PDB file of C-alpha atoms and ligand atoms in Angstrom:
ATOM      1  CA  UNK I 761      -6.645  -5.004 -16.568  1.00 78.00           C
ATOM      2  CA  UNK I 762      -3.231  -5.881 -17.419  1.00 87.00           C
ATOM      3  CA  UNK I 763      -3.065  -9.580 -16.032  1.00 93.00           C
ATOM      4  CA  UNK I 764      -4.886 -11.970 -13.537  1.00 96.00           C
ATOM      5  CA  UNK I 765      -3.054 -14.400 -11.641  1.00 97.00           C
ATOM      6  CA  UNK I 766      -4.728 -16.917  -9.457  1.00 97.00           C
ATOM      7  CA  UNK I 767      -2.924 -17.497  -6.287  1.00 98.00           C
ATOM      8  CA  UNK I 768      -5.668 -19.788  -4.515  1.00 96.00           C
ATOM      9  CA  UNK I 769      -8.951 -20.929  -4.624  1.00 96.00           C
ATOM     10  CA  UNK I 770     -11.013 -17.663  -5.169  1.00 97.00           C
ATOM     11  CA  UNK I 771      -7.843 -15.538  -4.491  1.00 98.00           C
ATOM     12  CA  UNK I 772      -6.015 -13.657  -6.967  1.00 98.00           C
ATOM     13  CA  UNK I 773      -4.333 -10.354  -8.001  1.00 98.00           C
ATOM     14  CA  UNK I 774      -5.812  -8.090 -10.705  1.00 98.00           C
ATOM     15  CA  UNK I 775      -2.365  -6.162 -12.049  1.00 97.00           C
ATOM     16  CA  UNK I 776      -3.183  -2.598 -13.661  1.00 97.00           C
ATOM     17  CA  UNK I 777      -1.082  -0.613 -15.836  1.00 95.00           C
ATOM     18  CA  UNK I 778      -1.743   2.555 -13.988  1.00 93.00           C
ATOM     19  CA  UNK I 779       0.828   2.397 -11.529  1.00 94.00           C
ATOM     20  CA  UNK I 780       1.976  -1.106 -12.117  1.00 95.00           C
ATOM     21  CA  UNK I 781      -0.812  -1.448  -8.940  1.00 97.00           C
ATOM     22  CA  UNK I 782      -1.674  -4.733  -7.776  1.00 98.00           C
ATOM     23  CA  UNK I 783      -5.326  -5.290  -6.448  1.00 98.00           C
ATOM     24  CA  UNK I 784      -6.589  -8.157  -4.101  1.00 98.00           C
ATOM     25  CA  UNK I 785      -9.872 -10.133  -4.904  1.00 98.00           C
ATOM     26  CA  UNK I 786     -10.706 -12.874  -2.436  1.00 98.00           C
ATOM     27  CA  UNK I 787     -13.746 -14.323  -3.605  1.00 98.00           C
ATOM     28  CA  UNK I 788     -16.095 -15.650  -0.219  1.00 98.00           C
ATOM     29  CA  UNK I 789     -19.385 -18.184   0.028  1.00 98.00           C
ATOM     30  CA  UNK I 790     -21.466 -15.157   0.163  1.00 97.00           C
ATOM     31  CA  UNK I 791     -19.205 -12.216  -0.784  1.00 98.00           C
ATOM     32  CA  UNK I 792     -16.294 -10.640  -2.171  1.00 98.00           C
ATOM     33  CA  UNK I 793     -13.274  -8.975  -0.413  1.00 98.00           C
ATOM     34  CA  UNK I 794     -11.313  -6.419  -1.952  1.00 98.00           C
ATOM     35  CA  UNK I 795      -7.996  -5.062  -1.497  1.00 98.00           C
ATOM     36  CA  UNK I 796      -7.814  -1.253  -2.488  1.00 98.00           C
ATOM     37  CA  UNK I 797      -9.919   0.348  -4.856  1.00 98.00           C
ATOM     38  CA  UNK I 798      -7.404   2.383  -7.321  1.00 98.00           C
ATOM     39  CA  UNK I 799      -7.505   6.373  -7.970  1.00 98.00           C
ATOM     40  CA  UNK I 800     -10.873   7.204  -9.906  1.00 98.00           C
ATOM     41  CA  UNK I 801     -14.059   6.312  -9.557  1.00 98.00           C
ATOM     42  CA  UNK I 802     -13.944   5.685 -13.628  1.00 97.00           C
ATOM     43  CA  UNK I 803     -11.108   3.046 -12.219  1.00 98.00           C
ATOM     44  CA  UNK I 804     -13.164   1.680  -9.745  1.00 98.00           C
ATOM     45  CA  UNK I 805     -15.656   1.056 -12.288  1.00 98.00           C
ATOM     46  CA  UNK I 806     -12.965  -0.706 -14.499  1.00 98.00           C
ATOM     47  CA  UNK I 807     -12.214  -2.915 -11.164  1.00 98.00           C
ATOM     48  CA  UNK I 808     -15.709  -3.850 -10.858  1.00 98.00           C
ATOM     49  CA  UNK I 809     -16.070  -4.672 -14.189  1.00 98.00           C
ATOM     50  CA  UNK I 810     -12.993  -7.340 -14.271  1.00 98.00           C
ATOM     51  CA  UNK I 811     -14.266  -8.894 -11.047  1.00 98.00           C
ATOM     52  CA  UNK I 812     -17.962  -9.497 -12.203  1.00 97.00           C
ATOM     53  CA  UNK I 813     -16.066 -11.604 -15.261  1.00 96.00           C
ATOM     54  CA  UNK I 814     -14.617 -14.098 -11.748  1.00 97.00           C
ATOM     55  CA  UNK I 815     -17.832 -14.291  -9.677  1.00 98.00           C
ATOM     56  CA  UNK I 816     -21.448 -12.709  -9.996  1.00 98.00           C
ATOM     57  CA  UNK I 817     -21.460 -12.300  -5.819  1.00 98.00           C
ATOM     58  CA  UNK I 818     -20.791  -8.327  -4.747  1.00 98.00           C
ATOM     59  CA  UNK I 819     -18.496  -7.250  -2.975  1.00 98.00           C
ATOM     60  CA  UNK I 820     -19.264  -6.729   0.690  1.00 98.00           C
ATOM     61  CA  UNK I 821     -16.017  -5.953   2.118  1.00 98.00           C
ATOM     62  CA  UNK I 822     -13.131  -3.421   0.934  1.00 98.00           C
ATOM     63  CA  UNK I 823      -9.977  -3.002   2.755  1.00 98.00           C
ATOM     64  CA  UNK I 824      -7.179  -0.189   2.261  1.00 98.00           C
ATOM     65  CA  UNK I 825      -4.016  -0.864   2.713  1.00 98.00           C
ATOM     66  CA  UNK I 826      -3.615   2.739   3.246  1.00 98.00           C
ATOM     67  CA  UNK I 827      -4.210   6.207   2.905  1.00 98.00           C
ATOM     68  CA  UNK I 828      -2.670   6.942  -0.407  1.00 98.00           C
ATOM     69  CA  UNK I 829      -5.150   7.972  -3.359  1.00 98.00           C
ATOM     70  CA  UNK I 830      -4.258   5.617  -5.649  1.00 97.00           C
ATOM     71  CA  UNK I 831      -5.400   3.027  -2.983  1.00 98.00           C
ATOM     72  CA  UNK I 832      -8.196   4.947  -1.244  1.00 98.00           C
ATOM     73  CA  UNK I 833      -9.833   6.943  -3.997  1.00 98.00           C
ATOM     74  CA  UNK I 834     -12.110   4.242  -5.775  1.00 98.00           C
ATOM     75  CA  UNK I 835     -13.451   3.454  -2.300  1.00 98.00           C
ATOM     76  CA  UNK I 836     -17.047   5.237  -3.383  1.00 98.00           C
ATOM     77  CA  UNK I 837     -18.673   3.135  -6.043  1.00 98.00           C
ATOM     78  CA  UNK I 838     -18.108  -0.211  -3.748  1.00 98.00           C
ATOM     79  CA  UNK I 839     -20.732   1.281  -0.854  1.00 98.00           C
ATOM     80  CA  UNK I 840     -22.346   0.073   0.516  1.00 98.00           C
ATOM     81  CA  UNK I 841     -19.210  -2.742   0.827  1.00 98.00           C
ATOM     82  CA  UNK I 842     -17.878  -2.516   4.267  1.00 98.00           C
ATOM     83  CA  UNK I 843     -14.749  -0.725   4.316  1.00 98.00           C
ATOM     84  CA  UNK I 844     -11.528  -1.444   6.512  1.00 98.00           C
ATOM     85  CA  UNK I 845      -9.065   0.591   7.417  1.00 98.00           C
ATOM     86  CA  UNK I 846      -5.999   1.563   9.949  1.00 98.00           C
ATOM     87  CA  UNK I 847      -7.628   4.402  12.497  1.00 98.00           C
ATOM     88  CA  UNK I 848      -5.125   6.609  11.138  1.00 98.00           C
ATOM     89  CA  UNK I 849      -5.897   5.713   7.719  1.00 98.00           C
ATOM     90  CA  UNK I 850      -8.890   7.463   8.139  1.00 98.00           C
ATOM     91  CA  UNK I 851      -6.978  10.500   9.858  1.00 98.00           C
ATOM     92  CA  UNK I 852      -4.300  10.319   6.614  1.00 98.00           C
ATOM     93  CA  UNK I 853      -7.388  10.942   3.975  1.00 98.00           C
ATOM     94  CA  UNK I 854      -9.568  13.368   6.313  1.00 98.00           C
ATOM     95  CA  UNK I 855      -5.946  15.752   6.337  1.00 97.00           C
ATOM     96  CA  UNK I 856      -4.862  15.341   3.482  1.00 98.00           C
ATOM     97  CA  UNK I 857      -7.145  13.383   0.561  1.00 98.00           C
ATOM     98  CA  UNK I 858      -8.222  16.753  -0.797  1.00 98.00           C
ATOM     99  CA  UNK I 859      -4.515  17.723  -0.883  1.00 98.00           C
ATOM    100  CA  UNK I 860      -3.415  14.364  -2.370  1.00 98.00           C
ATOM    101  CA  UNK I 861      -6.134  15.144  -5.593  1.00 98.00           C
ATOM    102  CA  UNK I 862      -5.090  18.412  -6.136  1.00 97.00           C
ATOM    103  CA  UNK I 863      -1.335  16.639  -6.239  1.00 97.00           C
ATOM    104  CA  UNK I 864      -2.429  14.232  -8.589  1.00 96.00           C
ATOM    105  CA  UNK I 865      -4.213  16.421 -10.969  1.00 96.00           C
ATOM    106  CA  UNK I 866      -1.202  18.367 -11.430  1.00 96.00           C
ATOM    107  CA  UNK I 867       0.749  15.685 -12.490  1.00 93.00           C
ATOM    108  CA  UNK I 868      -1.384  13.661 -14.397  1.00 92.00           C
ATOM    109  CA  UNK I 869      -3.620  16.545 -15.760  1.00 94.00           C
ATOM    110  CA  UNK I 870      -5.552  13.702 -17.861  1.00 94.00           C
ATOM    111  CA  UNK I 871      -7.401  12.716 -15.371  1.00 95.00           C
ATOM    112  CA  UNK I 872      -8.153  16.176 -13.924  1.00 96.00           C
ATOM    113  CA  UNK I 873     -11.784  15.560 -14.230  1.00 97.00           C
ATOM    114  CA  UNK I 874     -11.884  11.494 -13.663  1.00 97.00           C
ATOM    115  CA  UNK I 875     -10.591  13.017  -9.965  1.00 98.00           C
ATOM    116  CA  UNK I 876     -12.704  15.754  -9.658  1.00 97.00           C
ATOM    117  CA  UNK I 877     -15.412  13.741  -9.472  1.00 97.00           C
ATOM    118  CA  UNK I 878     -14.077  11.467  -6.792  1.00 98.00           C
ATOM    119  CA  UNK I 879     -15.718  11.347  -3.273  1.00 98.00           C
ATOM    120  CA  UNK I 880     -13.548  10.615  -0.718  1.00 98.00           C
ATOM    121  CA  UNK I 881     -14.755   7.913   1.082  1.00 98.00           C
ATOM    122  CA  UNK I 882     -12.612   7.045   4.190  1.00 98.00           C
ATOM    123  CA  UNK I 883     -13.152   3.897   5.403  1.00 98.00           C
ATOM    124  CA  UNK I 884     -16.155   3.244   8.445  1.00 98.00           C
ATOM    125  CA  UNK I 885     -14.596  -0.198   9.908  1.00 98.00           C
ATOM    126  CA  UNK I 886     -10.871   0.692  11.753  1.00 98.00           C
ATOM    127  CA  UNK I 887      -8.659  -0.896  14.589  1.00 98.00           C
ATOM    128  CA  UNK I 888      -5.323  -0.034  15.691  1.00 98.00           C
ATOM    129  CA  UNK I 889      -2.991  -3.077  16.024  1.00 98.00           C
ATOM    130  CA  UNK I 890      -4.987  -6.406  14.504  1.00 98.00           C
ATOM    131  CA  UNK I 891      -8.462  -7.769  13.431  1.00 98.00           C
ATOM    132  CA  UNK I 892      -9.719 -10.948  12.153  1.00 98.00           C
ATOM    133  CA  UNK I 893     -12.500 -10.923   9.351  1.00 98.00           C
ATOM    134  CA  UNK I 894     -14.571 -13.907   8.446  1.00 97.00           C
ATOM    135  CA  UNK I 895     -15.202 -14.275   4.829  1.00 97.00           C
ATOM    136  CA  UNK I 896     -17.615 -17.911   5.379  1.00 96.00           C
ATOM    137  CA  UNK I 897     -14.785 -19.673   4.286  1.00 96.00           C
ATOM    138  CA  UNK I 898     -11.229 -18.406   5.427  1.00 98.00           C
ATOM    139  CA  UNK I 899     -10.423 -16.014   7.743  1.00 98.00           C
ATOM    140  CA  UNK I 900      -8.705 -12.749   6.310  1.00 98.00           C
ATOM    141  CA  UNK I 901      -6.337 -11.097   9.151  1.00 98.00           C
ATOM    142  CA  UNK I 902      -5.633  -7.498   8.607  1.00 98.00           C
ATOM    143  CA  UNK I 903      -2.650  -6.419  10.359  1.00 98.00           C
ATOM    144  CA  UNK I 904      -0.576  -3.086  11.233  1.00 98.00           C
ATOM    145  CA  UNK I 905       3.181  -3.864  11.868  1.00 98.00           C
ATOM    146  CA  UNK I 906       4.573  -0.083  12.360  1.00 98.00           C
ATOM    147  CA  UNK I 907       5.307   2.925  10.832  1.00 98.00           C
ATOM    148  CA  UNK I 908       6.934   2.217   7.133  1.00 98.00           C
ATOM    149  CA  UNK I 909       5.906   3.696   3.674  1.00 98.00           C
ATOM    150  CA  UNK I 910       2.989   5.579   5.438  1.00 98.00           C
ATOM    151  CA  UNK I 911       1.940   5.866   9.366  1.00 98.00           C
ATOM    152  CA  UNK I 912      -0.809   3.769   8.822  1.00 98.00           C
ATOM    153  CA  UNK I 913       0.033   0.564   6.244  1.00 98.00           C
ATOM    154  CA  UNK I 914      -1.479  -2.479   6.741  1.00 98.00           C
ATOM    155  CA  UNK I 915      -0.900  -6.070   5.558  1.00 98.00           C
ATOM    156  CA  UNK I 916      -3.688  -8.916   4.643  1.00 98.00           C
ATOM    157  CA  UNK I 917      -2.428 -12.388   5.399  1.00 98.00           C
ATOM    158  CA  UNK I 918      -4.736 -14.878   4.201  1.00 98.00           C
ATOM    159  CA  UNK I 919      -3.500 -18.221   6.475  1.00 97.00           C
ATOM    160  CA  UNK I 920      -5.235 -20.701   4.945  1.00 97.00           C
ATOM    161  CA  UNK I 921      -4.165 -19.706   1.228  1.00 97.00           C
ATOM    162  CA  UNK I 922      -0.925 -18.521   2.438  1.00 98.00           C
ATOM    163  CA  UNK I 923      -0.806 -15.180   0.575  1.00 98.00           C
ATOM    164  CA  UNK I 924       0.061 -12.015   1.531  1.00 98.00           C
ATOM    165  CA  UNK I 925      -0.866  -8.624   0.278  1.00 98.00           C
ATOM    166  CA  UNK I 926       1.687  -6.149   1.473  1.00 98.00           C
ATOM    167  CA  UNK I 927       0.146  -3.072   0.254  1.00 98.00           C
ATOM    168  CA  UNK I 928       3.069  -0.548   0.040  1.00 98.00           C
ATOM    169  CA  UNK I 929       5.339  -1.493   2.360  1.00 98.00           C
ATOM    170  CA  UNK I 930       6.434  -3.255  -0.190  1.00 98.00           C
ATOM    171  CA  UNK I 931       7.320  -2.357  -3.852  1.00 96.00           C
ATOM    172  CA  UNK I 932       8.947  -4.653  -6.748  1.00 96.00           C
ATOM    173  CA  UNK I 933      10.397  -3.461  -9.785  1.00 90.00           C
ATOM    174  CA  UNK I 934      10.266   0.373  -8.792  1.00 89.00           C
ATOM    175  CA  UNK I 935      12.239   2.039  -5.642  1.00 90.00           C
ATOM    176  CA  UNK I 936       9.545   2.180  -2.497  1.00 94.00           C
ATOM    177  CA  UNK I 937       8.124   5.641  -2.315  1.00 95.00           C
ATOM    178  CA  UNK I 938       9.512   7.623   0.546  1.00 96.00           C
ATOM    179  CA  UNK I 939       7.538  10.668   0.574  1.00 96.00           C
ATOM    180  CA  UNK I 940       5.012  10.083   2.985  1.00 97.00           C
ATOM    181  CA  UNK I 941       7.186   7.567   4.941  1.00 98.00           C
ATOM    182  CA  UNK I 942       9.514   6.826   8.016  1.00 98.00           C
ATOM    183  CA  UNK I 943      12.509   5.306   6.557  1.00 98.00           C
ATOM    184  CA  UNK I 944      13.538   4.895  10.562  1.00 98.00           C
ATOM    185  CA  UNK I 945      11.075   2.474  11.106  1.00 98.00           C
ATOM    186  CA  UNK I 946      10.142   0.826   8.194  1.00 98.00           C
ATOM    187  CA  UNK I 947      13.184  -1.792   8.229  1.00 98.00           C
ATOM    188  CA  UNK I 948      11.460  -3.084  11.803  1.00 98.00           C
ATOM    189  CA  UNK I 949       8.389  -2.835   9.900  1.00 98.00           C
ATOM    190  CA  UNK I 950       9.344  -4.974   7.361  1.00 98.00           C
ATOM    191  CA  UNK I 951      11.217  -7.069   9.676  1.00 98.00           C
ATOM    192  CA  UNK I 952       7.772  -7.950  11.284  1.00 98.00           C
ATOM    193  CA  UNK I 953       5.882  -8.771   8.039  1.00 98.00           C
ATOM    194  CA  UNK I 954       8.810 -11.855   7.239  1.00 97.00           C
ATOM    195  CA  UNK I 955       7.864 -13.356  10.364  1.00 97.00           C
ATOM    196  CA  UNK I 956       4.131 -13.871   9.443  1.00 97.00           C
ATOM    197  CA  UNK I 957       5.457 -13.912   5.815  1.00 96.00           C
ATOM    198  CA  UNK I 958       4.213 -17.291   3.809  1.00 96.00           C
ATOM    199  CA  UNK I 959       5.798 -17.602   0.792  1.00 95.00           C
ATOM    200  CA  UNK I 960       3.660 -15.880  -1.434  1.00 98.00           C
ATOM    201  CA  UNK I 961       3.575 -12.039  -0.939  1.00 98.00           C
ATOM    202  CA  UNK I 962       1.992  -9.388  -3.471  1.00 98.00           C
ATOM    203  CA  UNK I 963       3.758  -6.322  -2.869  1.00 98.00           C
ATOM    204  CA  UNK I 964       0.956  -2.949  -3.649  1.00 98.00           C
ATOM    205  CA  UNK I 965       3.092  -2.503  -7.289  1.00 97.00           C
ATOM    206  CA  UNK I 966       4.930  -4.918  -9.552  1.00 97.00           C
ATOM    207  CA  UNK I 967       5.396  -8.532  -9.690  1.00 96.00           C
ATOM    208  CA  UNK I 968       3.794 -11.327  -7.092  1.00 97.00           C
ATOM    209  CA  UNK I 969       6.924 -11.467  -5.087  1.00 97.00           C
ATOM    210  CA  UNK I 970       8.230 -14.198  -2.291  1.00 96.00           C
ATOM    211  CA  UNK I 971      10.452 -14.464   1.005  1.00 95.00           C
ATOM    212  CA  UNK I 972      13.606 -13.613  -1.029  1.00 96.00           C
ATOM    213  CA  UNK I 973      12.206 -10.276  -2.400  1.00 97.00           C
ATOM    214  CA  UNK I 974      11.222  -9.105   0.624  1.00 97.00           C
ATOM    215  CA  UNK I 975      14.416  -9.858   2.306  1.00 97.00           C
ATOM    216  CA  UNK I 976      16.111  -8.179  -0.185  1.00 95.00           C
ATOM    217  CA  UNK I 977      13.720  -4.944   0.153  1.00 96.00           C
ATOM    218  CA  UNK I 978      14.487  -5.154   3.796  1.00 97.00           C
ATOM    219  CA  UNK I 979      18.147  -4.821   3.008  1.00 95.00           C
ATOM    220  CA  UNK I 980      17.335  -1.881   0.740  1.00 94.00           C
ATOM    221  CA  UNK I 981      15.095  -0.146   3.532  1.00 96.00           C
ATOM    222  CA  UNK I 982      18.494  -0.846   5.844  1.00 97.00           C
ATOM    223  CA  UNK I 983      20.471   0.872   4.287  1.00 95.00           C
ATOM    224  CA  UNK I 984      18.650   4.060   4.293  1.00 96.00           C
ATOM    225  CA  UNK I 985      18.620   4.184   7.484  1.00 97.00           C
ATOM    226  CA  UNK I 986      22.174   3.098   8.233  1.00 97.00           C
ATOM    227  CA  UNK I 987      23.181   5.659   6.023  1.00 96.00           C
ATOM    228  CA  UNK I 988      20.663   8.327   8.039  1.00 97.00           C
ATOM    229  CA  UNK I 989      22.341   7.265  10.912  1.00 96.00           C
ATOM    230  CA  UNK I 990      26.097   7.857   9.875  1.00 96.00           C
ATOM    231  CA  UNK I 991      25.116  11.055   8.514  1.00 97.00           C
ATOM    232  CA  UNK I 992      23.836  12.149  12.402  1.00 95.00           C
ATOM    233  CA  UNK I 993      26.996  10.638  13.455  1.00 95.00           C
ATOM    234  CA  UNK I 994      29.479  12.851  11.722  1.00 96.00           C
ATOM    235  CA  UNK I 995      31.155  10.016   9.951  1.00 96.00           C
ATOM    236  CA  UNK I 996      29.662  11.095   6.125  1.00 96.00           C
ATOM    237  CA  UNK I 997      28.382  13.964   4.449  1.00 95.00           C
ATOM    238  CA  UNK I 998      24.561  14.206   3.392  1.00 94.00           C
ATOM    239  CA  UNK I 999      25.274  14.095  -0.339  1.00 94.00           C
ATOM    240  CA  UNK I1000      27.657  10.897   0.367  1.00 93.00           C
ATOM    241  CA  UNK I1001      24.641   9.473   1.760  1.00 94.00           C
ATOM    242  CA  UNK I1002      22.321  10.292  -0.856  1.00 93.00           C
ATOM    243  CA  UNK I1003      24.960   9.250  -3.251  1.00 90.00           C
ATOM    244  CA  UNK I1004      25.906   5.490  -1.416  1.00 87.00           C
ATOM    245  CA  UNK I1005      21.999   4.771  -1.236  1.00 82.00           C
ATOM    246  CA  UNK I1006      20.829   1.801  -3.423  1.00 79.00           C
ATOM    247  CA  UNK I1007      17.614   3.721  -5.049  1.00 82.00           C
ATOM    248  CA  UNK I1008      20.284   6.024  -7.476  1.00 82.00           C
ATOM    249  CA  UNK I1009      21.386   9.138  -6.518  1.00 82.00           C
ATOM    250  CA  UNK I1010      18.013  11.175  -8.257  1.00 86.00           C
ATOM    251  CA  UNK I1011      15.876   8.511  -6.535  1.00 89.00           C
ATOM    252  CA  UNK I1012      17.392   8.216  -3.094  1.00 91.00           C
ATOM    253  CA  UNK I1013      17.307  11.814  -2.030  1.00 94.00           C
ATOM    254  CA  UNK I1014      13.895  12.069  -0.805  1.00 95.00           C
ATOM    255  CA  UNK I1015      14.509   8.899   1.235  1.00 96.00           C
ATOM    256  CA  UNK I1016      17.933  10.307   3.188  1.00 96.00           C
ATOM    257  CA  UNK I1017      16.441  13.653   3.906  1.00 96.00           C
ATOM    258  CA  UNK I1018      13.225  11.871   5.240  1.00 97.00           C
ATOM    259  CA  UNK I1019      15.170   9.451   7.558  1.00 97.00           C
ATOM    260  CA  UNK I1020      17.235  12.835   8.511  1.00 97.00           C
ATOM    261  CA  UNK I1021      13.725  14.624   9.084  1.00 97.00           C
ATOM    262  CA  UNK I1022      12.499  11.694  11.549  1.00 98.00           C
ATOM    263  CA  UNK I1023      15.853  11.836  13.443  1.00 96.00           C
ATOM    264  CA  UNK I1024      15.902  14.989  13.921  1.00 95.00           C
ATOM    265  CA  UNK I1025      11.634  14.925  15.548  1.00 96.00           C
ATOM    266  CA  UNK I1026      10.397  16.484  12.630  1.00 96.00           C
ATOM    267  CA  UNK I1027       7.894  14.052  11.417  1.00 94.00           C
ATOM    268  CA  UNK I1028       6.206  13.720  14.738  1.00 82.00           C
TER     269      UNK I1028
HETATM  270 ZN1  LIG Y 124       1.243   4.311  -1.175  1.00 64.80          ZN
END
């Protein structure tokens, strides 16, 4: 683990090299809740380790922000931990998880074998729009605002503590990835999450972020799809786009065409 910061009583974020990722550990009466479970089982393991130095309780619950490896993949060695999901969350890893490892390995042939091992555990406990879990001592609302980064993100507002994990709807220090998105909706997405926003949000890489950097993101995500949108209208060229985008020109490709590709019905 890279750093620890303690945003609550018995709340914090674990920060991990790999990925810059940001974990959630809400620590219970009774139990502990976890916010995605990294790409490895050997990670997992690493995970477990740094929360048994906070609390000697287990962990009984496990949430996934979504269906991404990196977020999904440690899910195994937490069972027999409850663990939450968006219905399509489940759909995302039972398409494509075997896909997403065979991605992975080839571009981070390192840990070739760490993933081969993994079992790909999808989560058993889903719901489509909102549910409230009861830790003993705060309730933990998991919440799906839209389509954004994936077709199935989810946020975890914790009321009481006001703290927000945004999974990867949010990104800070790095562009938002794009590849699995729907740069149409996201904005609206986003747009939702500030108005159950408190100030504290933890986006699923970099820093512990607030309001400001998420309005900021939103103005980002905006301009994707503004530019998306003149390029449909006639009024600018595809590489203008790509080039006027606030991600750099290398890094804002896959975003225009994807906003072009959900215009035009092909992401449905
Ligand atoms: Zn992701």
């Amino acid at each position: 683990m890279e750093r620890i910061v303690e945003l609550g009583p018995g709340v914090f974020a674990l920060r991990y090299r790999f990925y810059d990722q940001q974990i959630g550990v809400v620590v219970g009466p009774d139990g502990v809740l976890v916010i995605d479970t990294r790409s490895t089982h050997a990670q997992a393991a690493e995970l477990r380790a740094d929360i048994a130095r906070l609390t000697p309780l287990p962990v009984t619950i496990v949430v996934n922000t979504h269906g991404h490896y990196d977020h999904c993949f440690g899910n195994r060695p937490f069972r027999p931990a409850a663990i939450w999901g968006h219905v399509r969350c489940v759909a995302m890893l039972e398409r494509t998880g075997e896909r997403q490892r065979a991605e992975m390995r080839a571009e981070a042939p390192a840990l070739a074998a760490e993933l081969n091992e993994v079992v790909i555990d999808p989560p058993d406990h889903t719901f489509d729009d909102a549910v409230t879990i009861d830790l003993g001592d705060r309730p933990v609302e998991l919440r799906y605002l839209g389509r954004g980064h994936t077709d199935n993100d989810i946020v975890v507002r914790l009321p009481d503590d006001g703290v927000l994990f945004a999974g990867d709807l949010l990104e800070n220090g790095a562009p938002p990835y794009f590849g699995d998105g729907y740069p149409m909706d996201w904005p609206a997405t986003v747009e939702a999450l500030i108005r159950i926003a408190p100030d504290v949000v933890v986006p699923g890489h970099g820093d512990v972020a607030d309001r400001p950097f998420v309005s900021a993101q939103l103005e980002d995500l905006r301009a994707v799809a503004a530019l998306a949108g003149e390029v449909v209208a006639g009024t600018i060229e595809v590489e203008d786009a790509i080039g006027r985008a606030l991600f750099g020109r290398a890094r804002s490709r896959e975003p225009i065409e994807r906003a072009l590709a959900q215009i035009r019905g092909e992401l449905d």
